Tab-separated table of C-alpha atoms in Angstrom:
chain	number	residue	atom	x	y	z
A	1	UNK	CA	-14.557	-28.706	11.529
A	2	UNK	CA	-14.829	-27.508	7.936
A	3	UNK	CA	-13.524	-23.990	7.397
A	4	UNK	CA	-13.809	-21.727	4.395
A	5	UNK	CA	-10.889	-20.731	2.152
A	6	UNK	CA	-10.830	-17.126	3.521
A	7	UNK	CA	-10.751	-18.436	7.093
A	8	UNK	CA	-7.936	-20.877	6.285
A	9	UNK	CA	-5.873	-18.153	4.599
A	10	UNK	CA	-6.397	-15.724	7.470
A	11	UNK	CA	-5.473	-18.349	10.071
A	12	UNK	CA	-2.344	-19.320	8.161
A	13	UNK	CA	-1.205	-15.690	7.886
A	14	UNK	CA	-2.039	-15.006	11.537
A	15	UNK	CA	0.091	-17.984	12.557
A	16	UNK	CA	3.002	-16.798	10.429
A	17	UNK	CA	2.646	-13.224	11.697
A	18	UNK	CA	2.615	-14.294	15.331
A	19	UNK	CA	5.396	-16.833	14.973
A	20	UNK	CA	7.884	-14.965	12.820
A	21	UNK	CA	7.395	-11.258	13.423
A	22	UNK	CA	7.485	-11.654	17.195
A	23	UNK	CA	6.195	-8.129	17.826
A	24	UNK	CA	8.670	-6.387	15.528
A	25	UNK	CA	5.984	-5.102	13.185
A	26	UNK	CA	3.048	-4.704	15.533
A	27	UNK	CA	4.896	-2.133	17.612
A	28	UNK	CA	6.897	-0.594	14.796
A	29	UNK	CA	4.003	0.475	12.619
A	30	UNK	CA	2.610	2.670	15.396
A	31	UNK	CA	5.780	4.766	15.429
A	32	UNK	CA	5.783	5.154	11.648
A	33	UNK	CA	2.164	5.623	10.557
A	34	UNK	CA	0.391	8.209	12.613
A	35	UNK	CA	-3.228	8.890	13.512
A	36	UNK	CA	-5.276	11.951	12.688
A	37	UNK	CA	-5.324	14.020	15.877
A	38	UNK	CA	-3.351	15.528	18.748
A	39	UNK	CA	-4.082	15.398	22.480
A	40	UNK	CA	-2.850	18.189	24.791
A	41	UNK	CA	-0.662	16.801	27.599
A	42	UNK	CA	1.431	19.533	29.242
A	43	UNK	CA	3.095	22.971	29.091
A	44	UNK	CA	6.753	23.983	29.183
A	45	UNK	CA	8.945	27.017	28.562
A	46	UNK	CA	9.444	28.029	24.932
A	47	UNK	CA	12.805	27.336	23.250
A	48	UNK	CA	14.034	28.754	19.914
A	49	UNK	CA	13.516	25.370	18.212
A	50	UNK	CA	9.805	25.242	19.054
A	51	UNK	CA	6.981	25.900	16.601
A	52	UNK	CA	5.524	29.318	17.429
A	53	UNK	CA	2.069	28.014	16.537
A	54	UNK	CA	2.179	25.926	19.725
A	55	UNK	CA	2.659	28.932	22.030
A	56	UNK	CA	-0.115	29.188	24.629
A	57	UNK	CA	-0.652	32.951	24.714
A	58	UNK	CA	-2.927	32.925	27.787
A	59	UNK	CA	-0.336	31.124	29.930
A	60	UNK	CA	2.436	33.283	28.431
A	61	UNK	CA	0.577	36.439	29.454
A	62	UNK	CA	0.020	35.198	33.028
A	63	UNK	CA	3.537	33.849	33.566
A	64	UNK	CA	5.257	36.679	31.689
A	65	UNK	CA	7.336	34.005	29.932
A	66	UNK	CA	6.522	32.215	26.648
A	67	UNK	CA	5.146	28.721	27.138
A	68	UNK	CA	4.310	26.088	24.521
A	69	UNK	CA	1.743	23.325	24.578
A	70	UNK	CA	2.903	19.711	24.400
A	71	UNK	CA	0.868	17.110	22.544
A	72	UNK	CA	0.765	13.375	22.079
A	73	UNK	CA	-0.335	12.056	18.737
A	74	UNK	CA	-3.538	10.101	18.411
A	75	UNK	CA	-2.541	6.633	17.194
A	76	UNK	CA	-6.018	5.599	16.105
A	77	UNK	CA	-5.927	4.979	12.371
A	78	UNK	CA	-8.308	4.510	9.524
A	79	UNK	CA	-6.445	2.396	6.969
A	80	UNK	CA	-7.475	1.615	3.395
A	81	UNK	CA	-6.222	-1.189	1.164
A	82	UNK	CA	-6.450	-0.025	-2.467
A	83	UNK	CA	-5.761	-3.078	-4.620
A	84	UNK	CA	-5.399	-3.341	-8.380
A	85	UNK	CA	-7.383	-6.396	-9.552
A	86	UNK	CA	-6.790	-5.978	-13.285
A	87	UNK	CA	-5.843	-8.802	-15.653
A	88	UNK	CA	-2.122	-7.989	-15.585
A	89	UNK	CA	-2.054	-8.773	-11.844
A	90	UNK	CA	-2.791	-12.444	-12.647
A	91	UNK	CA	0.582	-12.870	-14.334
A	92	UNK	CA	3.403	-14.650	-12.560
A	93	UNK	CA	4.524	-17.820	-10.853
A	94	UNK	CA	1.989	-19.982	-9.008
A	95	UNK	CA	-1.108	-17.775	-8.523
A	96	UNK	CA	0.629	-14.652	-9.803
A	97	UNK	CA	0.955	-11.109	-8.556
A	98	UNK	CA	-2.692	-11.100	-7.471
A	99	UNK	CA	-1.987	-13.838	-4.927
A	100	UNK	CA	1.014	-11.916	-3.561
A	101	UNK	CA	-1.064	-8.735	-3.256
A	102	UNK	CA	-3.835	-10.689	-1.499
A	103	UNK	CA	-1.531	-12.182	1.134
A	104	UNK	CA	0.192	-8.857	1.685
A	105	UNK	CA	-3.124	-6.984	1.997
A	106	UNK	CA	-4.564	-9.494	4.473
A	107	UNK	CA	-1.360	-9.462	6.548
A	108	UNK	CA	-1.191	-5.667	6.658
A	109	UNK	CA	-4.895	-5.399	7.411
A	110	UNK	CA	-4.633	-7.867	10.280
A	111	UNK	CA	-1.612	-6.161	11.811
A	112	UNK	CA	-3.151	-2.691	11.582
A	113	UNK	CA	-6.529	-3.857	12.934
A	114	UNK	CA	-4.951	-5.431	16.034
A	115	UNK	CA	-4.547	-1.965	17.540
A	116	UNK	CA	-8.302	-1.365	17.341
A	117	UNK	CA	-7.931	0.575	14.095
A	118	UNK	CA	-10.473	0.561	11.297
A	119	UNK	CA	-9.581	-1.036	7.964
A	120	UNK	CA	-11.403	-0.689	4.642
A	121	UNK	CA	-10.667	-1.830	1.109
A	122	UNK	CA	-11.107	-0.739	-2.506
A	123	UNK	CA	-10.736	-3.556	-5.043
A	124	UNK	CA	-10.443	-2.043	-8.512
A	125	UNK	CA	-10.753	-3.232	-12.080
A	126	UNK	CA	-11.674	-1.149	-15.126
A	127	UNK	CA	-15.149	-2.651	-15.423
A	128	UNK	CA	-16.008	-3.027	-11.760
A	129	UNK	CA	-14.898	-2.176	-8.268
A	130	UNK	CA	-15.765	-3.178	-4.721
A	131	UNK	CA	-15.667	-0.726	-1.810
A	132	UNK	CA	-15.651	-2.195	1.711
A	133	UNK	CA	-16.245	0.571	4.302
A	134	UNK	CA	-13.694	0.653	7.146
A	135	UNK	CA	-14.544	-1.218	10.322
A	136	UNK	CA	-12.671	-2.781	13.217
A	137	UNK	CA	-12.143	-6.383	14.185
A	138	UNK	CA	-11.141	-9.726	12.775
A	139	UNK	CA	-14.483	-10.210	11.024
A	140	UNK	CA	-13.731	-7.171	8.885
A	141	UNK	CA	-10.395	-8.643	7.761
A	142	UNK	CA	-12.191	-11.914	7.032
A	143	UNK	CA	-14.700	-10.043	4.867
A	144	UNK	CA	-11.872	-8.357	2.927
A	145	UNK	CA	-10.143	-11.738	2.546
A	146	UNK	CA	-13.350	-13.255	1.167
A	147	UNK	CA	-13.627	-10.530	-1.476
A	148	UNK	CA	-9.966	-10.849	-2.420
A	149	UNK	CA	-10.292	-14.610	-2.953
A	150	UNK	CA	-13.365	-14.198	-5.136
A	151	UNK	CA	-12.345	-14.758	-8.787
A	152	UNK	CA	-11.992	-11.520	-10.714
A	153	UNK	CA	-14.148	-10.838	-13.744
A	154	UNK	CA	-12.635	-11.107	-17.195
A	155	UNK	CA	-12.681	-7.526	-18.401
A	156	UNK	CA	-12.976	-6.332	-21.970
A	157	UNK	CA	-9.977	-7.154	-24.116
A	158	UNK	CA	-8.194	-4.259	-25.738
A	159	UNK	CA	-8.068	-1.901	-22.784
A	160	UNK	CA	-5.285	-1.311	-20.295
A	161	UNK	CA	-5.727	-0.486	-16.625
A	162	UNK	CA	-6.890	3.057	-15.898
A	163	UNK	CA	-4.718	3.693	-12.836
A	164	UNK	CA	-5.815	7.341	-12.691
A	165	UNK	CA	-9.419	6.198	-12.259
A	166	UNK	CA	-8.403	3.821	-9.460
A	167	UNK	CA	-6.565	6.573	-7.581
A	168	UNK	CA	-9.393	9.077	-8.175
A	169	UNK	CA	-11.856	6.541	-6.727
A	170	UNK	CA	-9.614	6.178	-3.679
A	171	UNK	CA	-9.527	9.966	-3.263
A	172	UNK	CA	-13.328	10.373	-3.424
A	173	UNK	CA	-13.970	7.373	-1.158
A	174	UNK	CA	-11.606	8.532	1.595
A	175	UNK	CA	-12.611	12.200	1.841
A	176	UNK	CA	-14.053	12.045	5.372
A	177	UNK	CA	-10.835	11.906	7.370
A	178	UNK	CA	-7.104	11.660	6.902
A	179	UNK	CA	-6.175	8.014	6.467
A	180	UNK	CA	-3.326	5.608	5.944
A	181	UNK	CA	-3.669	4.241	2.412
A	182	UNK	CA	-1.838	1.229	1.009
A	183	UNK	CA	-1.874	1.253	-2.807
A	184	UNK	CA	-0.991	-2.160	-4.283
A	185	UNK	CA	-0.538	-2.466	-8.030
A	186	UNK	CA	1.932	-3.512	-10.708
A	187	UNK	CA	1.492	-0.032	-12.233
A	188	UNK	CA	1.026	-1.494	-15.689
A	189	UNK	CA	-1.572	0.709	-17.296
A	190	UNK	CA	-2.370	4.052	-18.840
A	191	UNK	CA	0.113	6.887	-18.133
A	192	UNK	CA	-0.769	10.012	-16.182
A	193	UNK	CA	-1.325	8.333	-12.802
A	194	UNK	CA	1.282	10.495	-11.045
A	195	UNK	CA	-1.040	13.525	-10.695
A	196	UNK	CA	-3.956	11.722	-8.996
A	197	UNK	CA	-1.418	9.918	-6.802
A	198	UNK	CA	0.069	13.289	-5.812
A	199	UNK	CA	-3.418	14.574	-4.925
A	200	UNK	CA	-3.993	11.492	-2.792
A	201	UNK	CA	-0.693	11.967	-0.937
A	202	UNK	CA	-1.521	15.628	-0.330
A	203	UNK	CA	-4.348	14.638	2.018
A	204	UNK	CA	-3.396	11.162	3.232
A	205	UNK	CA	-0.362	9.146	4.243
A	206	UNK	CA	0.147	6.863	1.255
A	207	UNK	CA	2.276	3.722	1.094
A	208	UNK	CA	2.753	2.525	-2.498
A	209	UNK	CA	3.546	-1.164	-2.951
A	210	UNK	CA	4.457	-2.191	-6.476
A	211	UNK	CA	3.997	-5.925	-7.007
A	212	UNK	CA	6.317	-7.369	-9.669
A	213	UNK	CA	7.100	-10.840	-11.007
A	214	UNK	CA	10.814	-11.517	-11.658
A	215	UNK	CA	10.018	-12.545	-15.251
A	216	UNK	CA	8.901	-8.960	-15.919
A	217	UNK	CA	12.356	-7.697	-15.020
A	218	UNK	CA	14.491	-10.454	-16.538
A	219	UNK	CA	12.896	-12.583	-19.267
A	220	UNK	CA	13.768	-16.271	-18.700
A	221	UNK	CA	15.277	-18.219	-21.578
A	222	UNK	CA	12.429	-20.568	-22.543
A	223	UNK	CA	13.048	-20.872	-26.275
A	224	UNK	CA	10.222	-20.038	-28.680
A	225	UNK	CA	7.004	-19.249	-26.807
A	226	UNK	CA	3.645	-17.597	-27.443
A	227	UNK	CA	3.102	-14.578	-25.193
A	228	UNK	CA	-0.183	-12.752	-24.679
A	229	UNK	CA	-0.960	-9.354	-23.197
A	230	UNK	CA	-3.473	-10.201	-20.462
A	231	UNK	CA	-5.245	-6.858	-20.810
A	232	UNK	CA	-5.287	-6.196	-24.562
A	233	UNK	CA	-5.336	-9.816	-25.728
A	234	UNK	CA	-2.508	-9.189	-28.216
A	235	UNK	CA	-0.465	-12.338	-28.946
A	236	UNK	CA	3.088	-12.619	-30.228
A	237	UNK	CA	5.425	-15.523	-30.987
A	238	UNK	CA	8.907	-14.762	-29.614
A	239	UNK	CA	12.245	-16.506	-29.338
A	240	UNK	CA	13.327	-15.808	-25.758
A	241	UNK	CA	16.830	-17.136	-26.456
A	242	UNK	CA	17.506	-14.474	-29.106
A	243	UNK	CA	20.238	-12.198	-27.640
A	244	UNK	CA	19.065	-9.235	-29.751
A	245	UNK	CA	15.514	-9.585	-28.417
A	246	UNK	CA	16.755	-9.976	-24.842
A	247	UNK	CA	18.892	-6.858	-25.214
A	248	UNK	CA	15.965	-4.788	-26.507
A	249	UNK	CA	13.712	-6.042	-23.721
A	250	UNK	CA	16.359	-5.226	-21.102
A	251	UNK	CA	16.595	-1.670	-22.463
A	252	UNK	CA	12.818	-1.308	-22.361
A	253	UNK	CA	12.666	-2.627	-18.792
A	254	UNK	CA	15.299	-0.084	-17.695
A	255	UNK	CA	13.365	2.710	-19.407
A	256	UNK	CA	10.117	1.634	-17.751
A	257	UNK	CA	11.744	1.428	-14.317
A	258	UNK	CA	13.152	4.945	-14.773
A	259	UNK	CA	9.743	6.230	-15.904
A	260	UNK	CA	8.028	4.682	-12.886
A	261	UNK	CA	10.642	6.108	-10.514
A	262	UNK	CA	10.145	9.560	-12.024
A	263	UNK	CA	6.364	9.273	-11.654
A	264	UNK	CA	6.720	8.292	-7.992
A	265	UNK	CA	9.129	11.182	-7.440
A	266	UNK	CA	6.641	13.646	-8.940
A	267	UNK	CA	3.916	12.254	-6.694
A	268	UNK	CA	6.173	12.563	-3.637
A	269	UNK	CA	6.069	8.845	-2.849
A	270	UNK	CA	8.836	6.359	-2.085
A	271	UNK	CA	7.442	3.162	-3.647
A	272	UNK	CA	8.205	-0.273	-2.220
A	273	UNK	CA	8.815	-2.982	-4.827
A	274	UNK	CA	7.858	-6.497	-3.796
A	275	UNK	CA	8.399	-9.501	-6.061
A	276	UNK	CA	6.323	-12.672	-6.136
A	277	UNK	CA	9.295	-14.793	-4.995
A	278	UNK	CA	10.022	-12.688	-1.894
A	279	UNK	CA	9.398	-13.611	1.727
A	280	UNK	CA	6.390	-11.356	2.354
A	281	UNK	CA	6.840	-11.073	6.103
A	282	UNK	CA	10.474	-10.025	5.744
A	283	UNK	CA	9.362	-7.567	3.059
A	284	UNK	CA	6.766	-6.116	5.450
A	285	UNK	CA	9.369	-5.526	8.156
A	286	UNK	CA	11.700	-3.887	5.646
A	287	UNK	CA	8.846	-1.722	4.385
A	288	UNK	CA	8.110	-0.437	7.891
A	289	UNK	CA	11.788	0.305	8.503
A	290	UNK	CA	12.080	2.208	5.211
A	291	UNK	CA	8.909	4.174	5.965
A	292	UNK	CA	10.347	5.113	9.347
A	293	UNK	CA	13.575	6.382	7.768
A	294	UNK	CA	11.632	8.436	5.243
A	295	UNK	CA	9.448	9.959	7.973
A	296	UNK	CA	12.469	10.901	10.091
């Protein structure tokens, strides 16, 4: 039977998820990323550590002792995959950062949807974007996979990614209810994205995943090569074996990493950095564990 590329990718990732995660992630995400509501379950006597807002004043008046309401959290989620599809995401080994973001998005979407949760997607580039409304089921993940595998358009040269616009689009698209939002990008673009990211985190639970290729952090020694900025089209002939050049690039990389860390700190987000040579499933498990530690 002939199957499409999206179906083959989804099947391959489902097989890897089922075989290697062995339930570690499917159960873990429910204790880390919470739903939007609370269900009343019981009453008990008030203790000094309790939140006074949970005191049931009617029961307190009848019993002549303060009682608090107990709740269980609604685990039903609406999750969004916000994915940067700009030209810089096509850089990297094999199919580049875009391929890594695609596999990670499909894997996360499939895991989250298995609990009956709704998953939507926002695929962003400066010149165009695709919004897939959240729905449940495997067919929805297949639809997102199909859009992710569709070749991106070649945007106008000379412009960098407007990350603020991407995050503002995510904020306006997800206004209906509090959601779990995965933002996947290399964060190469115009500055000033920390404020819209902070506004997004104010309303939603946001997981930032920064996709990086190792060559962006440590330039390989390839001799004299022609490099091109994928977004601006600027070309430059460089000698990658020049120690002075490598030193300057290393300093610039350190400065950029510090600037990104400061932006994430201002936005109140603990970003997860995933490289194109990483084991994605192991990275997913580590991401869930880190999110759990941050929540606690």
